[in-house]
């Protein structure tokens, strides 16, 4: 029997339009409605009974925490009904990895949730969106995807929402899971998994945002040669409750920055050390003595993913030891 899949449209290049079919750089994202996208890929209906729902129509740079909370509530609501088997979300690729990790941590269901985007606009010759959408529905309708957390599928790959990241501004194989690798591939229309997400997610996650109307403010500060504490101090003055420092190497920083962050930590601001390096672990008490300064090491999370976990952690506590534990659990 065919499964019932809801596709939630949020915008992005997958729904983008340019002035002609050869144009892949200058276009407007978020132009084609989700129902039009579905109509343009009629093959989808042979895999599942598919319906569309337009949640937003934005370039993903304009995705907000408010929209996130609306999306989370809607997904949890839809998945709680017995007549829906899975969800696909179309999303702009620029912040897709952030939405994927947030959903991975707060969706309360084992049913498949798959995010999909495209690197070429819908109007382009050889647009990648229609095939990516077809494959994402295949994945969401598969038994194999049940209980695997929130997945991201572009270009025939299956990625975990925790690890996936955009690695190239233009190419169609932009979405990768550095170090840790894909969870699997779509071989034709069949998902083949090779490994499982080991960290807590979805029904095993302790985070619940369904009753929240906003998320704690966390800012990312980028590390570079001769950087000063100015931006971190300005962020806290503007209301930030947490700072993710995109440090050098293994989350390293200049003495000036370290001393300033240490003062902020003493004031109750949670400081997470991540890295500007594209892969690898930021280890606790490695490049910086976290015990001494009361900092948190981000483990393998990139600055933008660490920000999401810190926002959720701050809904529960600002104790840096407890938050460090969360960075090892999630
Ligand atoms: C966006 O993120 O909305 C625009 C870029 C894209 O989807 O590739």
GROMACS .gro file of N, CA and C in nm, residues 149-247:
model
  297
  149UNK      N    1   1.623   0.956   1.265
  149UNK     CA    2   1.638   1.100   1.289
  149UNK      C    3   1.607   1.179   1.164
  150UNK      N    4   1.639   1.308   1.168
  150UNK     CA    5   1.610   1.394   1.054
  150UNK      C    6   1.721   1.379   0.950
  151UNK      N    7   1.680   1.352   0.826
  151UNK     CA    8   1.775   1.321   0.719
  151UNK      C    9   1.779   1.435   0.617
  152UNK      N   10   1.890   1.444   0.547
  152UNK     CA   11   1.905   1.542   0.440
  152UNK      C   12   1.947   1.466   0.314
  153UNK      N   13   1.874   1.486   0.207
  153UNK     CA   14   1.906   1.414   0.084
  153UNK      C   15   1.914   1.508  -0.035
  154UNK      N   16   2.031   1.518  -0.094
  154UNK     CA   17   2.052   1.586  -0.222
  154UNK      C   18   2.149   1.499  -0.299
  155UNK      N   19   2.139   1.501  -0.432
  155UNK     CA   20   2.241   1.436  -0.515
  155UNK      C   21   2.259   1.287  -0.479
  156UNK      N   22   2.149   1.219  -0.449
  156UNK     CA   23   2.151   1.074  -0.420
  156UNK      C   24   2.214   1.034  -0.287
  157UNK      N   25   2.249   1.130  -0.202
  157UNK     CA   26   2.312   1.094  -0.075
  157UNK      C   27   2.210   1.102   0.039
  158UNK      N   28   2.237   1.028   0.147
  158UNK     CA   29   2.154   1.036   0.268
  158UNK      C   30   2.248   1.081   0.380
  159UNK      N   31   2.218   1.197   0.438
  159UNK     CA   32   2.302   1.254   0.545
  159UNK      C   33   2.223   1.266   0.674
  160UNK      N   34   2.294   1.261   0.785
  160UNK     CA   35   2.232   1.285   0.915
  160UNK      C   36   2.223   1.436   0.938
  161UNK      N   37   2.110   1.482   0.996
  161UNK     CA   38   2.092   1.624   1.025
  161UNK      C   39   2.200   1.682   1.114
  162UNK      N   40   2.266   1.597   1.195
  162UNK     CA   41   2.371   1.648   1.284
  162UNK      C   42   2.497   1.686   1.206
  163UNK      N   43   2.534   1.605   1.110
  163UNK     CA   44   2.666   1.623   1.048
  163UNK      C   45   2.665   1.698   0.916
  164UNK      N   46   2.552   1.700   0.848
  164UNK     CA   47   2.553   1.750   0.711
  164UNK      C   48   2.587   1.899   0.703
  165UNK      N   49   2.662   1.936   0.599
  165UNK     CA   50   2.694   2.078   0.580
  165UNK      C   51   2.711   2.110   0.432
  166UNK      N   52   2.688   2.234   0.398
  166UNK     CA   53   2.709   2.280   0.260
  166UNK      C   54   2.858   2.309   0.244
  167UNK      N   55   2.923   2.245   0.147
  167UNK     CA   56   3.069   2.258   0.137
  167UNK      C   57   3.113   2.336   0.014
  168UNK      N   58   3.020   2.367  -0.076
  168UNK     CA   59   3.058   2.436  -0.199
  168UNK      C   60   2.946   2.532  -0.236
  169UNK      N   61   2.984   2.652  -0.281
  169UNK     CA   62   2.881   2.754  -0.308
  169UNK      C   63   2.797   2.721  -0.432
  170UNK      N   64   2.849   2.639  -0.523
  170UNK     CA   65   2.779   2.620  -0.651
  170UNK      C   66   2.751   2.475  -0.692
  171UNK      N   67   2.838   2.384  -0.654
  171UNK     CA   68   2.830   2.250  -0.714
  171UNK      C   69   2.715   2.164  -0.659
  172UNK      N   70   2.670   2.072  -0.741
  172UNK     CA   71   2.555   1.991  -0.701
  172UNK      C   72   2.587   1.887  -0.595
  173UNK      N   73   2.716   1.856  -0.577
  173UNK     CA   74   2.751   1.764  -0.469
  173UNK      C   75   2.797   1.840  -0.346
  174UNK      N   76   2.741   1.959  -0.328
  174UNK     CA   77   2.782   2.047  -0.219
  174UNK      C   78   2.758   1.988  -0.080
  175UNK      N   79   2.652   1.909  -0.065
  175UNK     CA   80   2.615   1.862   0.070
  175UNK      C   81   2.692   1.736   0.108
  176UNK      N   82   2.771   1.749   0.214
  176UNK     CA   83   2.859   1.642   0.259
  176UNK      C   84   2.848   1.631   0.411
  177UNK      N   85   2.899   1.521   0.464
  177UNK     CA   86   2.910   1.504   0.609
  177UNK      C   87   3.057   1.482   0.642
  178UNK      N   88   3.136   1.590   0.653
  178UNK     CA   89   3.281   1.576   0.666
  178UNK      C   90   3.321   1.489   0.783
  179UNK      N   91   3.431   1.416   0.767
  179UNK     CA   92   3.486   1.325   0.868
  179UNK      C   93   3.402   1.199   0.884
  180UNK      N   94   3.272   1.218   0.910
  180UNK     CA   95   3.190   1.107   0.956
  180UNK      C   96   3.124   1.035   0.839
  181UNK      N   97   3.094   1.108   0.735
  181UNK     CA   98   3.045   1.045   0.612
  181UNK      C   99   2.893   1.035   0.601
  182UNK      N  100   2.849   1.002   0.482
  182UNK     CA  101   2.706   0.984   0.457
  182UNK      C  102   2.652   0.868   0.540
  183UNK      N  103   2.522   0.874   0.569
  183UNK     CA  104   2.457   0.757   0.630
  183UNK      C  105   2.432   0.652   0.522
  184UNK      N  106   2.413   0.699   0.400
  184UNK     CA  107   2.384   0.605   0.293
  184UNK      C  108   2.367   0.674   0.159
  185UNK      N  109   2.324   0.596   0.063
  185UNK     CA  110   2.298   0.646  -0.073
  185UNK      C  111   2.161   0.599  -0.117
  186UNK      N  112   2.102   0.677  -0.208
  186UNK     CA  113   1.984   0.628  -0.278
  186UNK      C  114   2.034   0.559  -0.404
  187UNK      N  115   2.020   0.430  -0.410
  187UNK     CA  116   2.061   0.356  -0.529
  187UNK      C  117   1.936   0.340  -0.613
  188UNK      N  118   1.928   0.412  -0.724
  188UNK     CA  119   1.802   0.421  -0.798
  188UNK      C  120   1.701   0.481  -0.703
  189UNK      N  121   1.592   0.410  -0.681
  189UNK     CA  122   1.491   0.464  -0.588
  189UNK      C  123   1.496   0.393  -0.453
  190UNK      N  124   1.603   0.320  -0.428
  190UNK     CA  125   1.610   0.245  -0.302
  190UNK      C  126   1.712   0.302  -0.207
  191UNK      N  127   1.669   0.337  -0.084
  191UNK     CA  128   1.769   0.385   0.012
  191UNK      C  129   1.853   0.270   0.065
  192UNK      N  130   1.984   0.288   0.065
  192UNK     CA  131   2.075   0.190   0.125
  192UNK      C  132   2.151   0.260   0.238
  193UNK      N  133   2.128   0.216   0.361
  193UNK     CA  134   2.198   0.275   0.477
  193UNK      C  135   2.321   0.190   0.509
  194UNK      N  136   2.428   0.258   0.551
  194UNK     CA  137   2.551   0.188   0.589
  194UNK      C  138   2.586   0.207   0.736
  195UNK      N  139   2.530   0.306   0.800
  195UNK     CA  140   2.557   0.329   0.942
  195UNK      C  141   2.439   0.405   1.004
  196UNK      N  142   2.440   0.417   1.137
  196UNK     CA  143   2.329   0.480   1.209
  196UNK      C  144   2.380   0.600   1.288
  197UNK      N  145   2.294   0.701   1.309
  197UNK     CA  146   2.334   0.812   1.396
  197UNK      C  147   2.350   0.760   1.539
  198UNK      N  148   2.464   0.791   1.602
  198UNK     CA  149   2.492   0.737   1.736
  198UNK      C  150   2.446   0.831   1.848
  199UNK      N  151   2.432   0.960   1.816
  199UNK     CA  152   2.396   1.057   1.920
  199UNK      C  153   2.244   1.066   1.936
  200UNK      N  154   2.202   1.117   2.053
  200UNK     CA  155   2.057   1.128   2.083
  200UNK      C  156   1.986   1.219   1.982
  201UNK      N  157   1.866   1.181   1.946
  201UNK     CA  158   1.787   1.265   1.855
  201UNK      C  159   1.639   1.232   1.869
  202UNK      N  160   1.557   1.311   1.809
  202UNK     CA  161   1.410   1.298   1.802
  202UNK      C  162   1.349   1.243   1.932
  203UNK      N  163   1.296   1.120   1.931
  203UNK     CA  164   1.221   1.075   2.049
  203UNK      C  165   1.310   1.052   2.171
  204UNK      N  166   1.442   1.043   2.151
  204UNK     CA  167   1.531   1.026   2.267
  204UNK      C  168   1.592   1.158   2.312
  205UNK      N  169   1.555   1.266   2.246
  205UNK     CA  170   1.610   1.397   2.283
  205UNK      C  171   1.531   1.454   2.401
  206UNK      N  172   1.601   1.524   2.490
  206UNK     CA  173   1.535   1.587   2.604
  206UNK      C  174   1.486   1.728   2.574
  207UNK      N  175   1.503   1.774   2.451
  207UNK     CA  176   1.462   1.911   2.419
  207UNK      C  177   1.320   1.915   2.363
  208UNK      N  178   1.244   2.015   2.409
  208UNK     CA  179   1.107   2.031   2.362
  208UNK      C  180   1.079   2.181   2.348
  209UNK      N  181   1.052   2.224   2.227
  209UNK     CA  182   1.030   2.368   2.206
  209UNK      C  183   0.883   2.399   2.177
  210UNK      N  184   0.796   2.299   2.190
  210UNK     CA  185   0.658   2.320   2.145
  210UNK      C  186   0.585   2.432   2.221
  211UNK      N  187   0.626   2.457   2.346
  211UNK     CA  188   0.556   2.562   2.422
  211UNK      C  189   0.631   2.696   2.417
  212UNK      N  190   0.744   2.701   2.347
  212UNK     CA  191   0.824   2.824   2.347
  212UNK      C  192   0.777   2.922   2.239
  213UNK      N  193   0.795   3.050   2.267
  213UNK     CA  194   0.763   3.150   2.165
  213UNK      C  195   0.891   3.216   2.113
  214UNK      N  196   1.003   3.191   2.179
  214UNK     CA  197   1.132   3.238   2.128
  214UNK      C  198   1.243   3.148   2.180
  215UNK      N  199   1.362   3.160   2.118
  215UNK     CA  200   1.478   3.082   2.161
  215UNK      C  201   1.583   3.177   2.219
  216UNK      N  202   1.663   3.129   2.315
  216UNK     CA  203   1.765   3.216   2.374
  216UNK      C  204   1.861   3.270   2.266
  217UNK      N  205   1.906   3.394   2.286
  217UNK     CA  206   1.994   3.457   2.188
  217UNK      C  207   2.138   3.405   2.204
  218UNK      N  208   2.190   3.350   2.096
  218UNK     CA  209   2.329   3.302   2.093
  218UNK      C  210   2.394   3.360   1.967
  219UNK      N  211   2.510   3.419   1.982
  219UNK     CA  212   2.580   3.477   1.867
  219UNK      C  213   2.709   3.401   1.840
  220UNK      N  214   2.750   3.403   1.712
  220UNK     CA  215   2.876   3.338   1.672
  220UNK      C  216   2.980   3.447   1.647
  221UNK      N  217   3.097   3.432   1.706
  221UNK     CA  218   3.207   3.527   1.683
  221UNK      C  219   3.320   3.452   1.613
  222UNK      N  220   3.368   3.510   1.505
  222UNK     CA  221   3.469   3.444   1.422
  222UNK      C  222   3.610   3.479   1.469
  223UNK      N  223   3.695   3.378   1.481
  223UNK     CA  224   3.834   3.400   1.522
  223UNK      C  225   3.926   3.423   1.403
  224UNK      N  226   4.023   3.512   1.418
  224UNK     CA  227   4.123   3.539   1.313
  224UNK      C  228   4.243   3.604   1.378
  225UNK      N  229   4.352   3.613   1.303
  225UNK     CA  230   4.475   3.671   1.354
  225UNK      C  231   4.450   3.814   1.403
  226UNK      N  232   4.496   3.842   1.521
  226UNK     CA  233   4.483   3.977   1.579
  226UNK      C  234   4.337   4.015   1.608
  227UNK      N  235   4.252   3.913   1.636
  227UNK     CA  236   4.112   3.946   1.666
  227UNK      C  237   4.104   4.004   1.808
  228UNK      N  238   4.001   4.085   1.830
  228UNK     CA  239   3.988   4.150   1.960
  228UNK      C  240   3.859   4.102   2.028
  229UNK      N  241   3.843   4.128   2.158
  229UNK     CA  242   3.721   4.086   2.229
  229UNK      C  243   3.599   4.172   2.196
  230UNK      N  244   3.618   4.277   2.116
  230UNK     CA  245   3.513   4.376   2.091
  230UNK      C  246   3.376   4.316   2.054
  231UNK      N  247   3.376   4.223   1.959
  231UNK     CA  248   3.248   4.173   1.908
  231UNK      C  249   3.176   4.086   2.012
  232UNK      N  250   3.254   4.007   2.087
  232UNK     CA  251   3.193   3.922   2.190
  232UNK      C  252   3.130   4.011   2.297
  233UNK      N  253   3.200   4.114   2.337
  233UNK     CA  254   3.145   4.204   2.440
  233UNK      C  255   3.021   4.277   2.388
  234UNK      N  256   3.024   4.317   2.261
  234UNK     CA  257   2.909   4.387   2.201
  234UNK      C  258   2.788   4.293   2.195
  235UNK      N  259   2.814   4.164   2.162
  235UNK     CA  260   2.703   4.067   2.153
  235UNK      C  261   2.635   4.053   2.289
  236UNK      N  262   2.715   4.044   2.394
  236UNK     CA  263   2.657   4.028   2.528
  236UNK      C  264   2.583   4.156   2.569
  237UNK      N  265   2.641   4.270   2.536
  237UNK     CA  266   2.573   4.398   2.567
  237UNK      C  267   2.438   4.405   2.495
  238UNK      N  268   2.429   4.339   2.379
  238UNK     CA  269   2.303   4.340   2.301
  238UNK      C  270   2.208   4.228   2.343
  239UNK      N  271   2.244   4.152   2.446
  239UNK     CA  272   2.148   4.055   2.500
  239UNK      C  273   2.183   3.908   2.482
  240UNK      N  274   2.299   3.878   2.420
  240UNK     CA  275   2.333   3.737   2.399
  240UNK      C  276   2.353   3.665   2.532
  241UNK      N  277   2.297   3.544   2.541
  241UNK     CA  278   2.312   3.462   2.663
  241UNK      C  279   2.421   3.357   2.643
  242UNK      N  280   2.462   3.343   2.519
  242UNK     CA  281   2.567   3.247   2.488
  242UNK      C  282   2.647   3.295   2.369
  243UNK      N  283   2.775   3.254   2.366
  243UNK     CA  284   2.863   3.289   2.253
  243UNK      C  285   2.925   3.160   2.203
  244UNK      N  286   2.920   3.140   2.071
  244UNK     CA  287   2.999   3.034   2.011
  244UNK      C  288   3.118   3.101   1.947
  245UNK      N  289   3.237   3.060   1.989
  245UNK     CA  290   3.358   3.119   1.931
  245UNK      C  291   3.409   3.025   1.823
  246UNK      N  292   3.406   3.073   1.698
  246UNK     CA  293   3.458   2.994   1.585
  246UNK      C  294   3.609   3.012   1.584
  247UNK      N  295   3.674   2.934   1.670
  247UNK     CA  296   3.816   2.957   1.698
  247UNK      C  297   3.910   2.907   1.591
   0.00000   0.00000   0.00000
